Coordinates of C-alpha atoms and ligand atoms in Angstrom, one line a residue:
X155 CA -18.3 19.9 -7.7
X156 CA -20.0 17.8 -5.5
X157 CA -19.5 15.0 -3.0
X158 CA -22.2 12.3 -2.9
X159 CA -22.0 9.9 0.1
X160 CA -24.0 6.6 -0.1
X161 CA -25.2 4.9 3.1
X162 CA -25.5 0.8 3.5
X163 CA -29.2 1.1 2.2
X164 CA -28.4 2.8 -0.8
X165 CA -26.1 0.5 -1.9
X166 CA -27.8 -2.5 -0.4
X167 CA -28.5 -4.5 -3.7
X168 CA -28.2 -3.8 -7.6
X169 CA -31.5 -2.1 -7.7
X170 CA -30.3 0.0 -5.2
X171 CA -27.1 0.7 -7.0
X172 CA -28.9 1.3 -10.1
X173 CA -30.3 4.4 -8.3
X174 CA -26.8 5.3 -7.1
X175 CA -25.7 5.4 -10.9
X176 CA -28.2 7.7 -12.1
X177 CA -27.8 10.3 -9.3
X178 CA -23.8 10.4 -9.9
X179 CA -25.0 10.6 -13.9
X180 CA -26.6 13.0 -13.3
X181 CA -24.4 15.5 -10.9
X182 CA -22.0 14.4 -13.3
X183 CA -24.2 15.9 -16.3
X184 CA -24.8 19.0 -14.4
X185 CA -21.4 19.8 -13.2
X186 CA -19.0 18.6 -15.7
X187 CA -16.5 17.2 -13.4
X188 CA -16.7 14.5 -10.4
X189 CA -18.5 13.7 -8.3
X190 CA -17.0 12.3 -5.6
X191 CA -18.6 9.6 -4.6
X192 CA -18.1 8.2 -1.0
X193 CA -19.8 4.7 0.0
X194 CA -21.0 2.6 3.2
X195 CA -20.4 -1.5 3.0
X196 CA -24.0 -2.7 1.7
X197 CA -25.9 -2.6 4.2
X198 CA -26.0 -5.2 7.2
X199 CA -22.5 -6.1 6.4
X200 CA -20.6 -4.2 8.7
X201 CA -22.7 -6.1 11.6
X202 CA -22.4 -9.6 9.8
X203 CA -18.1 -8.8 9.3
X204 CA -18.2 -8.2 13.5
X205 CA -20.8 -11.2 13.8
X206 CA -17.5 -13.2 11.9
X207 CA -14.6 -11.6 14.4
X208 CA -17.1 -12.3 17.3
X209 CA -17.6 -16.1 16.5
X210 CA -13.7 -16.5 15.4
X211 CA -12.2 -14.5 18.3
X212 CA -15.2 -17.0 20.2
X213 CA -13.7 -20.2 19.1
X214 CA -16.4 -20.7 16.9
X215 CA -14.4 -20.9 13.2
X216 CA -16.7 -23.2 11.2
X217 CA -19.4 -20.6 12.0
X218 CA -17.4 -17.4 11.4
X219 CA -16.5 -19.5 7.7
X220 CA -20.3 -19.7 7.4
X221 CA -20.9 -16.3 7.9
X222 CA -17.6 -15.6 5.4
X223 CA -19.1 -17.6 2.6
X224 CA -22.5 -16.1 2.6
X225 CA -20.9 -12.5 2.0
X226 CA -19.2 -13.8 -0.5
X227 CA -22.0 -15.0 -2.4
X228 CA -23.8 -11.8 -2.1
X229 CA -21.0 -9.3 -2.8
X230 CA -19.9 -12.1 -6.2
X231 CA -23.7 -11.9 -7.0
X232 CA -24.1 -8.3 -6.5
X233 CA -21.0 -7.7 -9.2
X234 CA -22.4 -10.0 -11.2
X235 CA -25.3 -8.3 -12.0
X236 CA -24.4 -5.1 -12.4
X237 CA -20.8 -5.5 -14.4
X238 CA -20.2 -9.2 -15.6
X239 CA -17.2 -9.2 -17.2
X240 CA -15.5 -7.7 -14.3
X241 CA -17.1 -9.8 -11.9
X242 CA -15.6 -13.0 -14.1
X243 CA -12.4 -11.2 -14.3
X244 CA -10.3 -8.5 -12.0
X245 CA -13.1 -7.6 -9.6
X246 CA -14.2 -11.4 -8.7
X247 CA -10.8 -11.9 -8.3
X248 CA -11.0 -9.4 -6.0
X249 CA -13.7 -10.0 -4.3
X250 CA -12.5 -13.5 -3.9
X251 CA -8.9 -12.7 -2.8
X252 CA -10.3 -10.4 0.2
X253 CA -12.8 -12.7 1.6
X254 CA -9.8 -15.9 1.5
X255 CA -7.9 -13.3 3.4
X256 CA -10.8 -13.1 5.6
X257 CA -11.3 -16.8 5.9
X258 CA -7.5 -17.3 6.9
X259 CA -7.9 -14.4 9.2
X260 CA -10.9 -15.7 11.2
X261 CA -8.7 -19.4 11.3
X262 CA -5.9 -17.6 13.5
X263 CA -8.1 -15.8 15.7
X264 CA -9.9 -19.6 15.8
X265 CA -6.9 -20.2 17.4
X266 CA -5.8 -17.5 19.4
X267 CA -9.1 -16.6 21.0
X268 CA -8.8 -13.3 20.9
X269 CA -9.1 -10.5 18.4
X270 CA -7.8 -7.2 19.0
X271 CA -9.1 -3.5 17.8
X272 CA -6.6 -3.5 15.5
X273 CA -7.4 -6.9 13.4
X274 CA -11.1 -5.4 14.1
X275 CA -10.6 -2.8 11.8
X276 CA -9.1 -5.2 9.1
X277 CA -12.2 -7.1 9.4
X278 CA -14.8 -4.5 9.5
X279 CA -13.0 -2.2 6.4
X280 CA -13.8 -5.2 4.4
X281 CA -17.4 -3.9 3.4
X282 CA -16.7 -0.6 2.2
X283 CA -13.3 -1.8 0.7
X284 CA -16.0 -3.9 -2.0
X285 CA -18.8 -2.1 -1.9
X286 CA -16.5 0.8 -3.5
X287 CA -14.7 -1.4 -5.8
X288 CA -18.3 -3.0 -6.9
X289 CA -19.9 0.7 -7.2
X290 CA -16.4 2.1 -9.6
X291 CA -17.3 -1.5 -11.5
X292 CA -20.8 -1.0 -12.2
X293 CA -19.9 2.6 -13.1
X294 CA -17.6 2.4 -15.6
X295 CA -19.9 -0.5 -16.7
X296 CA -22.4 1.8 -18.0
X297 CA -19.7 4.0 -19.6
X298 CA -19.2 6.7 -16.9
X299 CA -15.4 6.9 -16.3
X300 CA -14.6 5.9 -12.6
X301 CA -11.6 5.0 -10.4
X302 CA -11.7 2.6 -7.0
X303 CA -9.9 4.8 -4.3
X304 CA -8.2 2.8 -1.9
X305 CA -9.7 4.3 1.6
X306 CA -6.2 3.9 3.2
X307 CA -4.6 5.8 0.8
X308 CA -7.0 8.5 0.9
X309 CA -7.9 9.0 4.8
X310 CA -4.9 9.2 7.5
X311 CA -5.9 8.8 10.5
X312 CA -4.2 8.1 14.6
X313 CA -3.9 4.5 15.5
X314 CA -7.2 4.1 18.0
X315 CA -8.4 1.4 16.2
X316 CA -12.8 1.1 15.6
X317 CA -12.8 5.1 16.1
X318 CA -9.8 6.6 14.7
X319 CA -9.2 10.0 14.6
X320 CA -8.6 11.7 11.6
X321 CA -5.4 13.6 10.8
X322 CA -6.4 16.2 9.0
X323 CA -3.1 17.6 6.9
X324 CA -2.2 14.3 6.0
X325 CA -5.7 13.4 5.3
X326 CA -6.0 16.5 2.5
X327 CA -3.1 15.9 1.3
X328 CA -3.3 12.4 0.9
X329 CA -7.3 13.4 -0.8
X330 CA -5.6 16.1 -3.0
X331 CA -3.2 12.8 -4.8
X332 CA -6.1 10.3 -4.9
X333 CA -9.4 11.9 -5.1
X334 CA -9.2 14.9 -6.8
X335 CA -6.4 13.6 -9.1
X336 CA -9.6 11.0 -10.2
X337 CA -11.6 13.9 -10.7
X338 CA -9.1 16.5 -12.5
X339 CA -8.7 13.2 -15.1
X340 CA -12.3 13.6 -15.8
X341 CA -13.2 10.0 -13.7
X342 CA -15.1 9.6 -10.8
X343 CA -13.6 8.6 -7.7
X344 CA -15.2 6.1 -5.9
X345 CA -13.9 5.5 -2.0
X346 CA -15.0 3.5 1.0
X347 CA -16.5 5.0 3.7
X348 CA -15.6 4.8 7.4
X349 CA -12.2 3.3 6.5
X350 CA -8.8 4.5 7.0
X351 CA -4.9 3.9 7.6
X352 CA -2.4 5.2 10.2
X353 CA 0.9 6.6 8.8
X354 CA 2.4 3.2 9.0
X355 CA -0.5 2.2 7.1
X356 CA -2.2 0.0 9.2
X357 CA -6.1 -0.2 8.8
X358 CA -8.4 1.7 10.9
X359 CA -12.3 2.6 11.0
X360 CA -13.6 6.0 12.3
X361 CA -16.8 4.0 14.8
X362 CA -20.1 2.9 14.0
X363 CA -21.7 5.1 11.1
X364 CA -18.7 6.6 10.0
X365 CA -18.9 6.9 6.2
X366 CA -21.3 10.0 6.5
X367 CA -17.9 11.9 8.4
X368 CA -15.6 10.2 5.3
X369 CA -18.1 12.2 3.1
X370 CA -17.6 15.4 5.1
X371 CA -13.3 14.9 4.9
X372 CA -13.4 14.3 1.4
X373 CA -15.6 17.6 0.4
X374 CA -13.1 19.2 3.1
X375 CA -10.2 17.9 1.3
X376 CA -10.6 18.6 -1.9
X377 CA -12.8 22.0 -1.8
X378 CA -16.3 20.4 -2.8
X379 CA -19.2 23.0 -3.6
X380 CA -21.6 20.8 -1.3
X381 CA -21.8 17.4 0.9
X382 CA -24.4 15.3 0.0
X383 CA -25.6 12.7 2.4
X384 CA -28.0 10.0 0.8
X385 CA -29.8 7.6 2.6
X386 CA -33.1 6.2 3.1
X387 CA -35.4 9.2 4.7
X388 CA -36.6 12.3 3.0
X389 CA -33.7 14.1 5.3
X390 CA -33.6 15.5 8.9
X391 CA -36.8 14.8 10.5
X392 CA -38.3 16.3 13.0
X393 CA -38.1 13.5 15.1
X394 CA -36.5 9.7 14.7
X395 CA -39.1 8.0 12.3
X396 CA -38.8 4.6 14.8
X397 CA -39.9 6.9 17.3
X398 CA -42.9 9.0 16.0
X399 CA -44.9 7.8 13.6
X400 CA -45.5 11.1 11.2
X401 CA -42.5 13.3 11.6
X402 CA -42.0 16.2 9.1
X403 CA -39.4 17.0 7.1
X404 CA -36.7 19.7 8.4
X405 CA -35.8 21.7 5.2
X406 CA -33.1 24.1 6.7
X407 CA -31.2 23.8 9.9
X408 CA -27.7 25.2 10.6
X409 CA -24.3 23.8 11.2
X410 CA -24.9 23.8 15.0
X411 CA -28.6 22.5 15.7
X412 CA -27.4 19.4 12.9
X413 CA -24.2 19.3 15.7
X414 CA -26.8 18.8 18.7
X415 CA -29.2 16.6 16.8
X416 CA -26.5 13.8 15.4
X417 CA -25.0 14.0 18.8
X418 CA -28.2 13.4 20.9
X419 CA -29.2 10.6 18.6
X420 CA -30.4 11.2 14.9
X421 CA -28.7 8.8 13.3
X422 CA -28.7 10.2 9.9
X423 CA -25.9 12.0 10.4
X424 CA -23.3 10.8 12.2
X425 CA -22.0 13.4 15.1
X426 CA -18.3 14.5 13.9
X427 CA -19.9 14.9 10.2
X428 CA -20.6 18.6 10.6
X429 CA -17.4 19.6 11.9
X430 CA -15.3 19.0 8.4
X431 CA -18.2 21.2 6.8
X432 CA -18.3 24.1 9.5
X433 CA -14.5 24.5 8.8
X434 CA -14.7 25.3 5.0
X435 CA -18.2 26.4 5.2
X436 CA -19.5 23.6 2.8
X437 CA -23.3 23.0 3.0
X438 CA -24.4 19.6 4.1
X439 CA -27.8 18.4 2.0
X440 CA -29.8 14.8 3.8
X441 CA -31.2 13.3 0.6
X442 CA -33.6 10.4 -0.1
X443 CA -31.9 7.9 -2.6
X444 CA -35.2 6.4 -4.2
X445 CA -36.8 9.9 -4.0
X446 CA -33.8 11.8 -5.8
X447 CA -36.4 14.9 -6.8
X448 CA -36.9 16.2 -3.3
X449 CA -35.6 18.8 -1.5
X450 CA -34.4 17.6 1.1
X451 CA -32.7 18.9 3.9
X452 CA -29.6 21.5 3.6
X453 CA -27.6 22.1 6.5
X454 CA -25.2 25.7 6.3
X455 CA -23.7 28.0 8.7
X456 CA -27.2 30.2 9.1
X457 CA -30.1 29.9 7.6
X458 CA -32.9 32.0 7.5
X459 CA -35.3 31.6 11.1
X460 CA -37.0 28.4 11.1
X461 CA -40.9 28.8 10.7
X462 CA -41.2 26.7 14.2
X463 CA -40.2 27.5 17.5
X464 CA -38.2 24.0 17.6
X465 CA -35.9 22.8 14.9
X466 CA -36.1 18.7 16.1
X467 CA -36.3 16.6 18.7
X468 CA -33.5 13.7 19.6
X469 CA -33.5 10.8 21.7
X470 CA -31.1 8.0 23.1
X471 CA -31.7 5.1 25.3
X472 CA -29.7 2.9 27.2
X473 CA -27.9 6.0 29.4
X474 CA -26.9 5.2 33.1
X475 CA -26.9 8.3 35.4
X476 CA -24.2 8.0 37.6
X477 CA -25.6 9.9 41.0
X478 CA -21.9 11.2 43.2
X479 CA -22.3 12.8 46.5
X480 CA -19.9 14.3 48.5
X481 CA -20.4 16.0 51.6
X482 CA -17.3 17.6 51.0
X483 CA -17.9 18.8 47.5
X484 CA -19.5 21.4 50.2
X485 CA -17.8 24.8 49.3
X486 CA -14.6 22.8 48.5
X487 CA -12.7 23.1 45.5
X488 CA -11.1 20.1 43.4
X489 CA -14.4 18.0 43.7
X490 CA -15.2 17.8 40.1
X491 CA -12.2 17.5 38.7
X492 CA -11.6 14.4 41.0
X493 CA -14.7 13.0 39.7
X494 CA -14.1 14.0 36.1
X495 CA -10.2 12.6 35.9
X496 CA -11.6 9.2 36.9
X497 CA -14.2 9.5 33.4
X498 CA -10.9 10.3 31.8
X499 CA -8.5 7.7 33.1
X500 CA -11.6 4.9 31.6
X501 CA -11.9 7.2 28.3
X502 CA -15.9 7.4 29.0
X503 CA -17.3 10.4 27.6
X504 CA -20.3 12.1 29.6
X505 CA -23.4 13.1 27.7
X506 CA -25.3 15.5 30.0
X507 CA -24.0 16.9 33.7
X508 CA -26.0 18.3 36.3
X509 CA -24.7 19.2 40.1
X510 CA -26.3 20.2 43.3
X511 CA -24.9 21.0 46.4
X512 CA -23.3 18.1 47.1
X513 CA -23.9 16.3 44.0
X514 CA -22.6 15.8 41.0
X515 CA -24.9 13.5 38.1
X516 CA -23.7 12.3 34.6
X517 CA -25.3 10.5 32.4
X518 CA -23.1 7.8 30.7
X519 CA -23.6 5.8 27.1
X520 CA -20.9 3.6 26.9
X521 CA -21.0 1.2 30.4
X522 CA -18.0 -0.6 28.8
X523 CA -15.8 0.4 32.0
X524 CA -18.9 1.5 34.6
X525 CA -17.6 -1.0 37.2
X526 CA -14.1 0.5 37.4
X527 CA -15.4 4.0 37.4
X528 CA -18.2 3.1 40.2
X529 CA -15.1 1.7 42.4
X530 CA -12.7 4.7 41.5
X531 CA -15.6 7.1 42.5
X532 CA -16.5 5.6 45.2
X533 CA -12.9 6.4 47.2
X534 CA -13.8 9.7 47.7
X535 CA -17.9 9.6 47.7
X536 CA -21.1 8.1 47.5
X537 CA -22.5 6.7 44.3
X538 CA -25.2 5.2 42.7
X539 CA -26.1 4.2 39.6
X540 CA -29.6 4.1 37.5
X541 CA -30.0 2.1 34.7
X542 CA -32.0 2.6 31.8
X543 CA -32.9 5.9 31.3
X544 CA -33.3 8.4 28.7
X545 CA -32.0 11.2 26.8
X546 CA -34.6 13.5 25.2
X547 CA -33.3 16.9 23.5
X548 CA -35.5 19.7 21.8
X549 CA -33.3 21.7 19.4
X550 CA -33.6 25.0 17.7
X551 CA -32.1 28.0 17.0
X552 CA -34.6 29.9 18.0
X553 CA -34.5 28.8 22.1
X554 CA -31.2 31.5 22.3
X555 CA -33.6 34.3 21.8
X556 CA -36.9 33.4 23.0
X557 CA -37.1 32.0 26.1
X558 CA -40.5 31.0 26.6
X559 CA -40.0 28.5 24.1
X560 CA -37.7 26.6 27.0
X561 CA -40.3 27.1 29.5
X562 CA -43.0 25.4 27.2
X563 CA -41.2 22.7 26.3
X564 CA -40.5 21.5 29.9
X565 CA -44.4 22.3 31.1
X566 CA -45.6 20.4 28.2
X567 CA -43.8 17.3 30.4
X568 CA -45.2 18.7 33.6
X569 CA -46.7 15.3 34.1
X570 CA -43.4 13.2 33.4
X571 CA -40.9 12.7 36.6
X572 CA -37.5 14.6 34.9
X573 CA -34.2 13.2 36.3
X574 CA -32.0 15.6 35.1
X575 CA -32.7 18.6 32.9
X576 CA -29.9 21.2 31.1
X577 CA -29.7 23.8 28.9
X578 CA -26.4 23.8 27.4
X579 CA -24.2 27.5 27.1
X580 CA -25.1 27.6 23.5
X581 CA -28.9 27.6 24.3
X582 CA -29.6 26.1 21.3
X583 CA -31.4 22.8 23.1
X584 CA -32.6 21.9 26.2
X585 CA -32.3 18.3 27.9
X586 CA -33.7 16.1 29.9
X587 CA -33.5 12.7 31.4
X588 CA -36.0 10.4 32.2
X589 CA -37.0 6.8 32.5
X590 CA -36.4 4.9 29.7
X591 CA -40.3 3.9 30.0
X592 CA -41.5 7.5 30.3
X593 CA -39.8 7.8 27.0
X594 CA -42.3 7.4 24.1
X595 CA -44.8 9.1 26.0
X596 CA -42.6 12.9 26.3
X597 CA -41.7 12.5 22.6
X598 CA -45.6 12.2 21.7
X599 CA -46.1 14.6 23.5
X600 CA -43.6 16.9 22.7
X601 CA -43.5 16.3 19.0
X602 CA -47.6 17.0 19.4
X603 CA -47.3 20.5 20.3
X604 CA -44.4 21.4 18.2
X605 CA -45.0 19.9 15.1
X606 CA -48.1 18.7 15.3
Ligands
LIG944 P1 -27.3 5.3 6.2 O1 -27.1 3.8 6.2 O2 -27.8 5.9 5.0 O3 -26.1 6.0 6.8 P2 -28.5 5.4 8.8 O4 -29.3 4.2 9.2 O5 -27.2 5.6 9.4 O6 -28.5 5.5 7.2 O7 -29.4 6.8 9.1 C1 -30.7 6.9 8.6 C2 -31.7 6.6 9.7 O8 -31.6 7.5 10.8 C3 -33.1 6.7 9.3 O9 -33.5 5.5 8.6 C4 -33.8 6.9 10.6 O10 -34.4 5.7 11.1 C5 -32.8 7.3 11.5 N1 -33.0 8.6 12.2 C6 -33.0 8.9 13.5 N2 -33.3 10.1 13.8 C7 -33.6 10.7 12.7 C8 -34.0 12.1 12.3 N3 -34.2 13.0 13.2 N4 -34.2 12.3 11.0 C9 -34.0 11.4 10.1 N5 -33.6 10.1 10.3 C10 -33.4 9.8 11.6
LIG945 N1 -20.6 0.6 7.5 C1 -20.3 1.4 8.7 C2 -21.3 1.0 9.8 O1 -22.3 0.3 9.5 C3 -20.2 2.8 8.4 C4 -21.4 3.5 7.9 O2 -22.2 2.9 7.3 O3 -21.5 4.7 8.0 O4 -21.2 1.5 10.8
LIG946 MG1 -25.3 6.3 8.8

């Protein structure tokens, strides 16, 4: 038994959800049971549903309505084509209910002028909550038997509303009565991604690209053979395809270079995924939705050594360093934790750390609270603070056991000024941070002698 998870572009129009069918057909062909199948909102929706809390929670109703009525249109239209009857009956009813909800919703915070995480969530779980019901339509449409899971019955999660944490007891219990009750009555489940509910069953969302870690709970949950992960690349590449031009396919990695990768920026998997698989040792596959035939890329706790000395490369932009000096860091004790509780008291986690003597660099992704920490630093030491630079990480297996690989990977950049660079206890990657504009230029030239 399988879990298939769908990202926005694979459920993006009816086309695109005529695909969807026919892979679920046919796991369903091959395996007798299930699948699961998991969904994201169709895609751009999740942006256009914040676009609507922004201009509400902005004053600007008559445009947040705007935005409200175009979904609309596209989610009715999307139903039409693929089930009619339902889409003149129970599911445009639905459809219609949830986004006069909405449109009431966006009217108060009109008013109030302010929207909190918490009505956030209600606004954002809208796309998965119909893309799922629109997907268990079209599916029982073309005779396969199919049942809409409600998200927030299915995934229990704390209250920190836009990236909830999981709870995961209450979470595989709640799976074991929803989803694989679907599946044990010979239906296929069908649940929205990225949402959830605390236990007093308020709405929450897990953060930005969270449907691929719904996937990974539910094959937790209910003991799947295998996560699938289906989206719009052949699977893990070795390097962001918006990045370099002609990256190759990765066809095995294990459970902790997929780790490094999604959390030092490919997207395609988003970074607490892996973590649901590790547990129950379930391989995670990367599949291409319009090319269901290939291979893709399968993820498991150790594959066989890769047949290049680097697994991937990975890159974010947008980091800050943050540069602390302290002259009496100097053989004193306390320093860094000083400097770390202030991170913690703004809840701003730290990508990459380096120190020196006397001082201490981190690089920072989320400058929501950088003012506050700049002053709370700055008590006790000197700071300054770079904007835009980058992180670039080479990842592999193989790096633990062969260090030269390391040492060739930083000369190949001999010619680029390095910031920061670190190679984490696990030796499984190597960092570095640069200038944002030195960026394209290391990853050519990286991804030129590895892979080229
Ligand atoms: P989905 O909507 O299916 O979840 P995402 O947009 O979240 O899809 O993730 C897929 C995208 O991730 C790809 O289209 C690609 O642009 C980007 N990406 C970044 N790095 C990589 C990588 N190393 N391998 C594959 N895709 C990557
Ligand atoms: N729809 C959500 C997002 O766009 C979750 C996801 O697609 O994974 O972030
Ligand atoms: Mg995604």
């Amino acid at each position: 038994m399988v879990v298939q998870k769908f990202g926005g572009t694979s459920v993006a129009d009816p086309d695109a959800i005529h695909r969807l069918m026919n892979i679920v057909r046919t796991a369903r062909a091959r395996d007798g049971r299930g699948p699961a199948v998991v969904v994201s909102a169709m895609s751009g929706v999740t942006d256009a549903l914040l676009g609507v809390a922004a201009a509400a929670g902005g004053g600007r109703v008559d445009d947040a309505l705007s935005r409200i009525e175009q979904l609309r249109e596209r989610h009715h239209a999307t139903a039409s084509a693929l089930a009619p009857a339902e889409a003149n009956g129970a599911l445009g009813a639905q459809i219609s209910a949830q986004f006069d909800e909405l449109a009431a919703l966006a009217r108060a915070l009109g008013v109030l002028r302010e929207v909190s995480p918490r009505t956030l969530d209600v606004v954002a779980a809208v796309g998965e909550l119909l893309s799922s019901r629109i997907v268990a339509a079209a599916l029982a449409e073309v005779g396969t038997a199919s049942e809409w899971v409600d998200a927030r019955r299915a995934i229990v999660t704390n209250d920190d509303h836009t990236r909830a944490v999981p709870l995961v007891e209450e979470t595989n219990a709640a799976l074991k009565s929803s989803v694989l009750a679907a599946i044990d009555a010979g239906r296929v489940p069908v649940v929205g991604g990225f949402v959830g509910a605390t236990i007093a069953g308020h709405t929450t969302t897990l953060g930005r690209g969270g449907s691929d870690y719904s996937g990974a709970l539910v094959g937790a949950g209910i003991g799947a053979d295998e996560i699938q992960i289906w989206t719009d690349v052949d699977g893990m590449l070795t390097a962001d395809p918006r990045v370099i031009q002609t990256p190759r396919l990765v066809p095995r990695l294990s459970f902790s270079e997929a780790a490094e990768l999604a959390y030092f920026g490919a997207k395609v998997l988003h970074p607490s995924t892996i973590l649901p698989a590790v547990e129950r040792n379930i391989p995670v596959r990367i599949l291409n939705s319009r090319k269901p035939d290939g291979d893709g890329t399968t993820i498991t706790a150790e594959p066989a050594a890769g047949a290049t000395p680097l697994t991937a490369l990975a890159c974010k932009r947008d980091l800050t360093v943050v540069d602390i000096t302290s002259s009496r860091m100097l053989m004193a004790y306390g320093f860094l934790r000083r400097v770390f509780e202030v991170f913690e008291r703004y809840r701003t986690a730290v990508d990459v750390v380096t120190t020196s003597e006397v001082t201490v660099s981190v690089t920072v992704d989320d400058r929501r609270h950088l003012e506050a920490i700049v002053d709370a630093l700055s008590e006790f030491s000197q700071v300054t603070v770079e904007p835009e630079m980058a992180l670039l990480c080479a990842v592999g297996d193989r790096l633990r056991n062969e260090p030269a690989i390391a040492a060739r990977a930083v000369g190949v950049l001999e010619e680029v000024p390095l910031r920061m660079i670190s190679q984490a206890a696990s030796r499984r990657n190597i960092t570095v941070i640069l200038r944002q504009n030195d960026l394209q230029h290391a990853m050519n030239r990286l991804h030129e002698e590895f892979f080229g």
